[in-house]
mmCIF file of C-alpha atoms in Angstrom:
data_model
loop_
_atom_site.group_PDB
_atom_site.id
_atom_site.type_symbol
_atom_site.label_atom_id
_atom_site.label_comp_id
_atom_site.label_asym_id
_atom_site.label_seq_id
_atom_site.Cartn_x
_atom_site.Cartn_y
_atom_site.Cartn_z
ATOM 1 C CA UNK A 273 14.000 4.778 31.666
ATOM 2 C CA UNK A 274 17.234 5.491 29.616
ATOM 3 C CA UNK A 275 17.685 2.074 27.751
ATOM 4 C CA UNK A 276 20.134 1.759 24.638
ATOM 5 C CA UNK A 277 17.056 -0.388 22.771
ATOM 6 C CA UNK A 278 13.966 1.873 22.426
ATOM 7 C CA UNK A 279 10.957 -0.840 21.799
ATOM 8 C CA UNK A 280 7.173 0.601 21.619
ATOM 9 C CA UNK A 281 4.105 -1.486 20.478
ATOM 10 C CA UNK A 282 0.465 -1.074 20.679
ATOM 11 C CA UNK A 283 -3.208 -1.356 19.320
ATOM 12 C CA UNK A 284 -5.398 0.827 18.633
ATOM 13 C CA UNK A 285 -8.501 0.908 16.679
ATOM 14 C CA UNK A 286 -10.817 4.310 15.630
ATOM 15 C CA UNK A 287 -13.526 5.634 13.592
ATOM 16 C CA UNK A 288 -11.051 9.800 13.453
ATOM 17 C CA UNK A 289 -8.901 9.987 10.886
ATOM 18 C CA UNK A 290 -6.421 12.580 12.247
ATOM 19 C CA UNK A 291 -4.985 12.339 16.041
ATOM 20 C CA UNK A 292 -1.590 11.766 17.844
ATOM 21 C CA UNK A 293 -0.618 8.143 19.051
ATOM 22 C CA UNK A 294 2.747 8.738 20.642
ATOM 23 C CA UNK A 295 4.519 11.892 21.338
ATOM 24 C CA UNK A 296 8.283 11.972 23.039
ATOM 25 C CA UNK A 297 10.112 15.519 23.199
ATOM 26 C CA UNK A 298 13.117 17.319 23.990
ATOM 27 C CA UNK A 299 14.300 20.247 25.608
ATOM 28 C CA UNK A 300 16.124 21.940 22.249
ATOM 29 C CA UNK A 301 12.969 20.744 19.997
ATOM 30 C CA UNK A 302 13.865 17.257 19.328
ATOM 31 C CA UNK A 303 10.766 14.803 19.046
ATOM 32 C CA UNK A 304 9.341 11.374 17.793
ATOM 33 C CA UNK A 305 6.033 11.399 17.213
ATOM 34 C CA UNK A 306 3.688 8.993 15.681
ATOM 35 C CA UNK A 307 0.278 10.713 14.462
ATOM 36 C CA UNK A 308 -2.794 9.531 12.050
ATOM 37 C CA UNK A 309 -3.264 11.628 9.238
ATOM 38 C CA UNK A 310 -6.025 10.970 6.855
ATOM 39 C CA UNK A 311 -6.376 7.414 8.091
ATOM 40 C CA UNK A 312 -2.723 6.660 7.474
ATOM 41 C CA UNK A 313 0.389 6.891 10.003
ATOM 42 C CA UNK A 314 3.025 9.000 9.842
ATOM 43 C CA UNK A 315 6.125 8.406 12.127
ATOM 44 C CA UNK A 316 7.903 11.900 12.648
ATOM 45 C CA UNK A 317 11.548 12.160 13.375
ATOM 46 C CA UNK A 318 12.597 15.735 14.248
ATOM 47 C CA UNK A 319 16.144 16.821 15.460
ATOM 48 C CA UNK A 320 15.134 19.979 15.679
ATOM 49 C CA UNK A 321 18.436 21.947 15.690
ATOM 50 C CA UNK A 322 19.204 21.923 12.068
ATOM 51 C CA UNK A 323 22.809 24.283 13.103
ATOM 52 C CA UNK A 324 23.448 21.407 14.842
ATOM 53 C CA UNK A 325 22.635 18.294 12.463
ATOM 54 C CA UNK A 326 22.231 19.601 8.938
ATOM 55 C CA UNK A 327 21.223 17.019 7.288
ATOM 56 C CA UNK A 328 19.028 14.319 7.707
ATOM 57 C CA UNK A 329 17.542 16.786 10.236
ATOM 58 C CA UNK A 330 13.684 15.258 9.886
ATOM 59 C CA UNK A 331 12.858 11.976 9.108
ATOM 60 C CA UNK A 332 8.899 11.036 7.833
ATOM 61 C CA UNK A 333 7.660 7.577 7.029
ATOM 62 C CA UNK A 334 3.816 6.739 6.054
ATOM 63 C CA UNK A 335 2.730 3.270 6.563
ATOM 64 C CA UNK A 336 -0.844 2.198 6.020
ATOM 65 C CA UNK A 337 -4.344 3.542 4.961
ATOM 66 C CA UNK A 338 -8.163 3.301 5.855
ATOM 67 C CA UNK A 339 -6.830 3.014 9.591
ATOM 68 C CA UNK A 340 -10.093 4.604 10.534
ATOM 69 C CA UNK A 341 -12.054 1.593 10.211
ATOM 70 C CA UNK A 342 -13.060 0.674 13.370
ATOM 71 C CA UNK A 343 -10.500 -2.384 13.214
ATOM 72 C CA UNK A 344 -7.407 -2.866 15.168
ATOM 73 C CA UNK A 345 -4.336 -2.390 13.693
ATOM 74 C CA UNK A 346 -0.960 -2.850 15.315
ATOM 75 C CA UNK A 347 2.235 -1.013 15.710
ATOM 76 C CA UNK A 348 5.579 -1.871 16.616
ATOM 77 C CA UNK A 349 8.417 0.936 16.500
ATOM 78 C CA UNK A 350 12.243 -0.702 17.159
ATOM 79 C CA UNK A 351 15.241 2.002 17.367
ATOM 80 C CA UNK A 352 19.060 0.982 18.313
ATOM 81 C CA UNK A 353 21.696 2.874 17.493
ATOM 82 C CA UNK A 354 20.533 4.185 13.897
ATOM 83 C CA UNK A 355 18.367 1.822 12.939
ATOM 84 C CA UNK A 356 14.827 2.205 13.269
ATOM 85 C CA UNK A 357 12.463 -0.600 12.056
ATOM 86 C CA UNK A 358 8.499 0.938 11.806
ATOM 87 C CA UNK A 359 5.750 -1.687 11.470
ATOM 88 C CA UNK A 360 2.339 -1.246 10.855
ATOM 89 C CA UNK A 361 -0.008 -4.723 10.737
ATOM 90 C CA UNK A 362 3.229 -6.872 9.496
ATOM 91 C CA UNK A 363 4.167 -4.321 7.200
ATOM 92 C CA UNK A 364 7.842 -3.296 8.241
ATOM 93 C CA UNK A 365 9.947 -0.033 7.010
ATOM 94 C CA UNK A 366 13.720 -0.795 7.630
ATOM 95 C CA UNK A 367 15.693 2.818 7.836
ATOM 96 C CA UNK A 368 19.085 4.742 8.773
ATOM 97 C CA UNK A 369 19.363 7.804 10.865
ATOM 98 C CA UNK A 370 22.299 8.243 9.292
ATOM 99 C CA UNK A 371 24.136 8.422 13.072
ATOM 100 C CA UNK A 372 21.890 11.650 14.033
ATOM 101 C CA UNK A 373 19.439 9.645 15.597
ATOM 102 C CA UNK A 374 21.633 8.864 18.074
ATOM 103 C CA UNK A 375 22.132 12.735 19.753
ATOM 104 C CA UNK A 376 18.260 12.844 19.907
ATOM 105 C CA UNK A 377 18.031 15.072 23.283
ATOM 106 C CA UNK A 378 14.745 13.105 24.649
ATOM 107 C CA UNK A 379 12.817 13.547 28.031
ATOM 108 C CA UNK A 380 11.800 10.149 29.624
ATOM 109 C CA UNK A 381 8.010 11.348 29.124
ATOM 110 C CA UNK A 382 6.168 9.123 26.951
ATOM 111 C CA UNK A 383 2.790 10.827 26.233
ATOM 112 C CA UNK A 384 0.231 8.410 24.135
ATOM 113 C CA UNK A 385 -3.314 10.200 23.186
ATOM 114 C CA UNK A 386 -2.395 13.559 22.864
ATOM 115 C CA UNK A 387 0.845 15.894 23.378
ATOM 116 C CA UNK A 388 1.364 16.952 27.094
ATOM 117 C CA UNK A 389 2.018 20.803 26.849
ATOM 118 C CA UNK A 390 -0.439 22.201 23.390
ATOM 119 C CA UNK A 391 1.822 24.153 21.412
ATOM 120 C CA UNK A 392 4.968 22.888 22.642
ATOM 121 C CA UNK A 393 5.547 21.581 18.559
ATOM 122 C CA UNK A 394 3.935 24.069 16.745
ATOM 123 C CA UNK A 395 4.369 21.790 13.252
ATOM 124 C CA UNK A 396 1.936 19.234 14.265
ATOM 125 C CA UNK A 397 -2.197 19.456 13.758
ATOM 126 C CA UNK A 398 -2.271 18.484 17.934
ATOM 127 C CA UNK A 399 -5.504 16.603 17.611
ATOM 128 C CA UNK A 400 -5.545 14.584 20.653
ATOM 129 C CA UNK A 401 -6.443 10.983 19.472
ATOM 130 C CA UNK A 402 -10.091 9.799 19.744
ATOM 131 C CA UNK A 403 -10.569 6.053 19.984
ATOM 132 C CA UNK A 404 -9.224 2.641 21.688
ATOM 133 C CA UNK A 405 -5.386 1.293 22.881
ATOM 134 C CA UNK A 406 -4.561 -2.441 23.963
ATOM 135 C CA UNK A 407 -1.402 -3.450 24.708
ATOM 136 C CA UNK A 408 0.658 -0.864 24.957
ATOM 137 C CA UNK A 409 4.701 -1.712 25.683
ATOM 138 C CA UNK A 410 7.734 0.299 25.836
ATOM 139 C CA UNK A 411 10.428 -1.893 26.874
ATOM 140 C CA UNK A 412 8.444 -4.576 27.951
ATOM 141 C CA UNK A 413 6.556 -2.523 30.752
ATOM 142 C CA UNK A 414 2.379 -3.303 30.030
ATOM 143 C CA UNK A 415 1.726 0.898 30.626
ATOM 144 C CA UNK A 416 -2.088 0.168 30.607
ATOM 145 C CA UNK A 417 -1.407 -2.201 33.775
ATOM 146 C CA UNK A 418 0.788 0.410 34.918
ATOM 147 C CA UNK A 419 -2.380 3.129 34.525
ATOM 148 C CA UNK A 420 -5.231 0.764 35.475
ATOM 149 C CA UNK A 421 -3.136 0.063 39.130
ATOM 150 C CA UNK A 422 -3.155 4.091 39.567
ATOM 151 C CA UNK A 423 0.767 3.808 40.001
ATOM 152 C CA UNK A 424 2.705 7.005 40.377
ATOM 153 C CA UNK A 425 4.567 7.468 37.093
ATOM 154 C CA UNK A 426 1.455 7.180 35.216
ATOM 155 C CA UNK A 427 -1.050 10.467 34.828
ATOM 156 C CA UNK A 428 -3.915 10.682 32.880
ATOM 157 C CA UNK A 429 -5.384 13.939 30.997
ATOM 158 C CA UNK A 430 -9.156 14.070 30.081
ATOM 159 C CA UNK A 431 -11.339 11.383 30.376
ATOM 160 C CA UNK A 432 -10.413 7.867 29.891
ATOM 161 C CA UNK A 433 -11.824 4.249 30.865
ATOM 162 C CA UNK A 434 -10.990 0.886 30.741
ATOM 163 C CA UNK A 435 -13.134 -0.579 28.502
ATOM 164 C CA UNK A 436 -13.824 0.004 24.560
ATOM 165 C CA UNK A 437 -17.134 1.134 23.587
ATOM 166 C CA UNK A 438 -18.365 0.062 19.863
ATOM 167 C CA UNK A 439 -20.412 2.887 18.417
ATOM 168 C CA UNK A 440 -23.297 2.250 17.040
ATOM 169 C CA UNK A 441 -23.193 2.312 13.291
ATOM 170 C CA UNK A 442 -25.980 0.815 11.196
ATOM 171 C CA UNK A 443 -24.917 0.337 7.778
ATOM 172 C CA UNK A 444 -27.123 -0.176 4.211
ATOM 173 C CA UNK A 445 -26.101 -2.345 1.303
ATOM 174 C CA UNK A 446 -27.506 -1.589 -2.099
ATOM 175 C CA UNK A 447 -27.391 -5.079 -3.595
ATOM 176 C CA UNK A 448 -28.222 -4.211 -7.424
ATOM 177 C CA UNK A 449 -27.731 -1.443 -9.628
ATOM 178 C CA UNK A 450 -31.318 -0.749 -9.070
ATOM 179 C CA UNK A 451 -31.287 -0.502 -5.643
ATOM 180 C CA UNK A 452 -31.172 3.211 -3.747
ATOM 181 C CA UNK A 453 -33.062 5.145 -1.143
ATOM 182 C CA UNK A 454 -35.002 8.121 -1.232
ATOM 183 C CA UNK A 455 -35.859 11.231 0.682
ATOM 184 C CA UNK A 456 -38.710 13.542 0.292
ATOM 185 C CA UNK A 457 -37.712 16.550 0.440
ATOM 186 C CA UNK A 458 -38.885 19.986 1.624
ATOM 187 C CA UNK A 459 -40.436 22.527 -0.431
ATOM 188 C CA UNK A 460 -38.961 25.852 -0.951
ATOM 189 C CA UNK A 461 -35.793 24.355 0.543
ATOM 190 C CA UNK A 462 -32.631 26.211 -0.818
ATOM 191 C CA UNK A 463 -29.706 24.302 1.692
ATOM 192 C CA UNK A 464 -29.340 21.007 2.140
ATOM 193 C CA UNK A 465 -26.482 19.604 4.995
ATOM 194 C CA UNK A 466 -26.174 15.551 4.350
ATOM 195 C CA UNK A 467 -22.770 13.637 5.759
ATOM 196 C CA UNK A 468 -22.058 9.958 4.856
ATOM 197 C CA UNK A 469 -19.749 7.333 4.540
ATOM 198 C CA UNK A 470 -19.171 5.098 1.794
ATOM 199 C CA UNK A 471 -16.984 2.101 0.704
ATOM 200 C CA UNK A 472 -17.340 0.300 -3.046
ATOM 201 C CA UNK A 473 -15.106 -2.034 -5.281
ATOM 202 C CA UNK A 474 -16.931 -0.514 -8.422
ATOM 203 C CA UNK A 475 -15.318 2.964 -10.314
ATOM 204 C CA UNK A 476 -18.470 4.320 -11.136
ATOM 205 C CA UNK A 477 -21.516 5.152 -9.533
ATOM 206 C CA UNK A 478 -24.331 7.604 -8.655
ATOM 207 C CA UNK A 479 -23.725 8.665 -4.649
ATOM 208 C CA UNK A 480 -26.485 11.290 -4.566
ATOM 209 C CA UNK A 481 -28.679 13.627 -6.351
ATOM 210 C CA UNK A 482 -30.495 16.001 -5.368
ATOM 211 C CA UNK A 483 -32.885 18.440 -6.895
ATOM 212 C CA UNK A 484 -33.270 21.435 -4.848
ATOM 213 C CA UNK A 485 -35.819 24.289 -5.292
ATOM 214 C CA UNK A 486 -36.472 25.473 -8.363
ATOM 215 C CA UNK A 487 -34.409 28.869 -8.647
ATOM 216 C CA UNK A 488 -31.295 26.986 -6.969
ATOM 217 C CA UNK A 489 -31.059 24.016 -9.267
ATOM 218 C CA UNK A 490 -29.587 20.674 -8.100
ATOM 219 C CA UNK A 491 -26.182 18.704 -7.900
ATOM 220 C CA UNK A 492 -24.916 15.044 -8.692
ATOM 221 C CA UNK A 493 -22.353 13.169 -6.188
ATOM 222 C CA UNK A 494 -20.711 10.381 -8.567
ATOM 223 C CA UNK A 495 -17.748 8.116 -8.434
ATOM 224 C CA UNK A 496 -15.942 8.499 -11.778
ATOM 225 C CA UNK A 497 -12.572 6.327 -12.660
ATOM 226 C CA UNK A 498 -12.549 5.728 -9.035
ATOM 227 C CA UNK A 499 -12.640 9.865 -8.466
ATOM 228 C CA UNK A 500 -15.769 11.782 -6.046
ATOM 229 C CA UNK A 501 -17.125 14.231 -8.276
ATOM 230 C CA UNK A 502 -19.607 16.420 -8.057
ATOM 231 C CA UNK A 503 -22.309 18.325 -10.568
ATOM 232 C CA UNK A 504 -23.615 21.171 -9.826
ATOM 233 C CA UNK A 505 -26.364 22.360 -12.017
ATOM 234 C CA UNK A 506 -28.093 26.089 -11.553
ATOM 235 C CA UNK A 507 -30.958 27.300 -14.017
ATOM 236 C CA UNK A 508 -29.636 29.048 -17.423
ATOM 237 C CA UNK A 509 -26.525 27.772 -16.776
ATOM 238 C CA UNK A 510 -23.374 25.197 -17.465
ATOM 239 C CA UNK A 511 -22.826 22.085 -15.819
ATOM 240 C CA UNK A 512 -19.840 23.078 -13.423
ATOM 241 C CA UNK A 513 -18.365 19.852 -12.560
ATOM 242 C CA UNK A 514 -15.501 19.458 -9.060
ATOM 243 C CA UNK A 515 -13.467 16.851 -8.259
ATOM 244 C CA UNK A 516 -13.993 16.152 -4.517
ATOM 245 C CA UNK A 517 -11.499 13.349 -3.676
ATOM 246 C CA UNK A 518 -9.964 10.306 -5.070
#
């Protein structure tokens, strides 16, 4: 559809961090594309030629955080003439294209999940996304009523269903300073693999510790001013502290 009032909202809820949402492109490079990047999203405006618009030639706005939670969270993305209005769960950035916007050289494909032909943008990660959509619009066309009736301008890549499947995730709350878990562990053992997730109001806090065998030492995971560090101790010599995050 060639309309002069682009208009795309959805839903979407995941436990990935990284993965493409929306993906439009054009024959000389040109592309939108809205992508999750460390739990935040990032709305991509390319014009690819820069011979042809010098300036302003890529646009990139980041709206919201901890978008991996398992929650939904809605988008709206406006565009008429040069303005573009971006909104992530009520939050709204207002911007100009400064008139370039308008010469975007688009294909009506609309791709959401994943970019049709890999490699076709080289600049983006390409994770396909990995999670749940509701309500997706463009132009006031419900495109998941569109797929679900198997109609003709509507393809599907990979596996996907019609229903939204809640993993299953049993959390722990320590409720005291005193409270923790522990885990024999092995004798002899020189490696230790351990993943987790974590969320805390407080600054500072013991994570983890773990004292490994005895010619390999041990290491402390610690929240410090709100920072991941981690201590790693070896026999006969210094504390070697790393900053993991923040």
């Amino acid at each position: 559809m060639n309309a002069l009032k682009d208009v795309i909202s959805l839903k979407f809820k995941t436990m990935q961090s990284d993965g493409i949402l929306l993906h439009r492109e054009g024959q000389n490079g040109d592309h939108i594309t809205l992508e999750l990047i460390k739990g935040k999203l990032s709305l991509l405006i390319n014009l690819g030629d820069t011979k042809t618009h010098p300036s302003n030639a890529q646009i990139n706005i980041m709206l919201g955080s901890l978008l991996d939670d398992q929650h939904w969270h809605s988008v709206l993305i406006e565009h008429f003439n040069n303005q573009v209005n971006f909104t992530v769960d009520k939050h709204t950035h207002h911007f100009h294209a400064k008139g370039e916007f308008n010469y975007l050289d688009l294909d009506y494909e609309l791709s959401f999940g994943g970019i049709p032909v890999p490699g076709k943008s080289g600049t983006l990660s390409r994770r396909n996304f990995h999670g749940c959509f509701e309500n997706i619009y463009y132009n006031g066309v419900n495109i998941i009523d569109l797929a679900r009736r198997h109609k003709s301008q509507i393809y599907f890549v990979g596996n996907v269903s019609f229903s939204c499947l809640e993993p299953q995730v049993v959390p722990v709350t320590f409720l005291s300073s005193s409270s923790y878990l522990a885990l024999p562990g092995t004798s002899g053992q020189d490696e230790i693999f351990i993943s987790f997730q974590f969320r805390t109001w407080n600054k500072e806090g013991l994570l983890l510790s773990s004292k490994l065998h005895q010619a390999s030492g041990g290491f402390l995971l610690y929240l410090s001013d709100g920072k991941v560090k981690i201590s790693l101790h070896k026999p006969g010599k210094a504390l070697h502290d790393v900053i993991a995050g923040n």
